[in-house]
Coordinates of C-alpha atoms in Angstrom, one line a residue:
Q239 CA -7.7 14.1 14.8
V240 CA -6.2 11.8 12.2
R241 CA -6.2 13.1 8.7
L242 CA -5.1 11.0 5.7
V243 CA -5.3 12.4 2.2
E244 CA -4.5 10.2 -0.7
S245 CA -3.6 11.3 -4.2
G246 CA -2.1 10.1 -7.4
G247 CA -4.7 7.7 -8.7
G248 CA -5.9 7.7 -12.3
L249 CA -6.6 5.7 -15.4
V250 CA -3.7 3.7 -16.8
Q251 CA -3.3 0.9 -19.3
D252 CA -2.4 -2.7 -18.5
G253 CA 1.3 -2.7 -17.7
G254 CA 1.5 1.0 -16.7
S255 CA 2.7 2.6 -13.5
L256 CA 1.4 5.0 -10.9
R257 CA 2.7 6.4 -7.6
L258 CA 0.2 7.0 -4.9
S259 CA 0.8 9.5 -2.1
C260 CA -0.7 9.9 1.3
A261 CA -0.3 13.0 3.4
A262 CA -0.8 12.4 7.1
S263 CA -1.5 14.7 10.0
G264 CA -3.1 14.7 13.4
F265 CA -0.9 12.0 15.0
A266 CA 2.7 11.1 15.7
F267 CA 3.3 9.8 12.2
S268 CA 6.9 8.7 12.7
S269 CA 5.8 6.4 15.6
Y270 CA 3.3 4.3 13.6
A271 CA 3.3 1.7 10.9
M272 CA 1.4 2.8 7.8
S273 CA -0.6 0.6 5.4
W274 CA -2.2 0.8 2.0
Y275 CA -5.5 -0.9 1.4
R276 CA -7.6 -1.3 -1.7
Q277 CA -11.1 -2.3 -2.5
A278 CA -12.0 -3.5 -5.9
P279 CA -15.5 -3.3 -7.3
G280 CA -17.6 -6.1 -5.7
K281 CA -14.8 -7.3 -3.5
E282 CA -13.7 -7.0 0.1
R283 CA -11.2 -4.4 1.2
E284 CA -7.7 -5.9 1.4
M285 CA -4.4 -4.8 2.8
V286 CA -1.9 -4.3 0.0
A287 CA 1.3 -3.2 1.7
R288 CA 2.5 -2.1 5.1
I289 CA 5.6 -0.4 6.3
T290 CA 7.0 -0.1 9.8
W291 CA 7.5 3.2 11.6
D292 CA 11.1 3.4 10.6
G293 CA 10.8 1.9 7.1
D294 CA 12.9 -1.1 8.1
S295 CA 10.3 -3.7 7.3
K296 CA 7.7 -4.0 4.5
I297 CA 5.1 -6.5 3.7
F298 CA 3.0 -7.0 0.6
I299 CA 0.2 -9.3 -0.4
D300 CA 1.4 -12.0 -2.8
S301 CA -0.5 -10.6 -5.7
V302 CA 1.6 -7.4 -5.8
K303 CA 5.0 -8.7 -4.7
G304 CA 7.6 -7.6 -7.2
R305 CA 5.3 -5.0 -8.7
F306 CA 4.5 -2.6 -5.8
T307 CA 6.7 -1.0 -3.3
I308 CA 5.9 1.1 -0.2
S309 CA 8.0 3.8 1.2
R310 CA 7.7 6.7 3.7
D311 CA 9.2 10.1 4.4
N312 CA 8.8 10.8 8.1
A313 CA 10.1 14.3 7.8
K314 CA 7.4 15.1 5.2
R315 CA 4.8 12.9 6.9
M316 CA 4.2 11.1 3.7
V317 CA 3.7 7.5 2.7
Y318 CA 3.9 6.3 -0.9
L319 CA 2.9 3.3 -3.0
Q320 CA 4.8 2.9 -6.2
M321 CA 2.8 0.5 -8.5
S322 CA 4.4 -0.9 -11.6
R323 CA 3.2 -3.4 -14.2
L324 CA -0.3 -2.7 -13.3
Q325 CA -3.0 -5.2 -14.1
P326 CA -6.8 -4.8 -14.5
E327 CA -7.1 -6.8 -11.3
D328 CA -5.4 -3.9 -9.5
T329 CA -8.3 -1.7 -10.1
G330 CA -9.9 -0.3 -7.0
V331 CA -10.0 2.5 -4.5
Y332 CA -6.7 2.7 -2.7
S333 CA -6.6 4.1 0.9
C334 CA -3.8 4.7 3.3
S335 CA -4.4 3.8 6.9
V336 CA -2.9 3.9 10.4
E337 CA -3.9 1.9 13.5
T338 CA -4.2 4.0 16.6
V339 CA -5.6 3.2 20.0
D340 CA -9.0 4.0 18.4
G341 CA -8.5 1.3 15.8
L342 CA -7.8 1.4 12.1
Q343 CA -8.3 4.7 10.5
W344 CA -8.6 5.6 6.8
G345 CA -8.3 8.3 4.3
R346 CA -11.0 8.8 1.7
G347 CA -9.0 7.0 -1.0
T348 CA -8.0 7.5 -4.5
Q349 CA -9.3 5.6 -7.5
V350 CA -7.0 3.5 -9.6
T351 CA -8.4 2.1 -12.8
V352 CA -6.3 -0.2 -15.0
S353 CA -7.7 -0.8 -18.5
S354 CA -7.0 -3.9 -20.5

């Protein structure tokens, strides 16, 4: 069974940085693209970043381009989201995900709160 465990969230001030980590198990991690999603209070969940299985291609939503980067370590079965110049609008629960034959699967998420 797929298991995704996020960590690294916390409370930071406007302009601060955080690195989120996701530990993956239960599937062929190195064969799958991985994504980070977030859900802000009162808003829909949105995809923040995605990385291909080999790390050769990355995509980001416009609002985080230039501030966030996604990376992965297939040997460690880890995916990361480095967040810089955080804004209050970045506040939300951040979850990593993978799409398998059973559909999109999620971790429980880690809370990121950016204070102004």
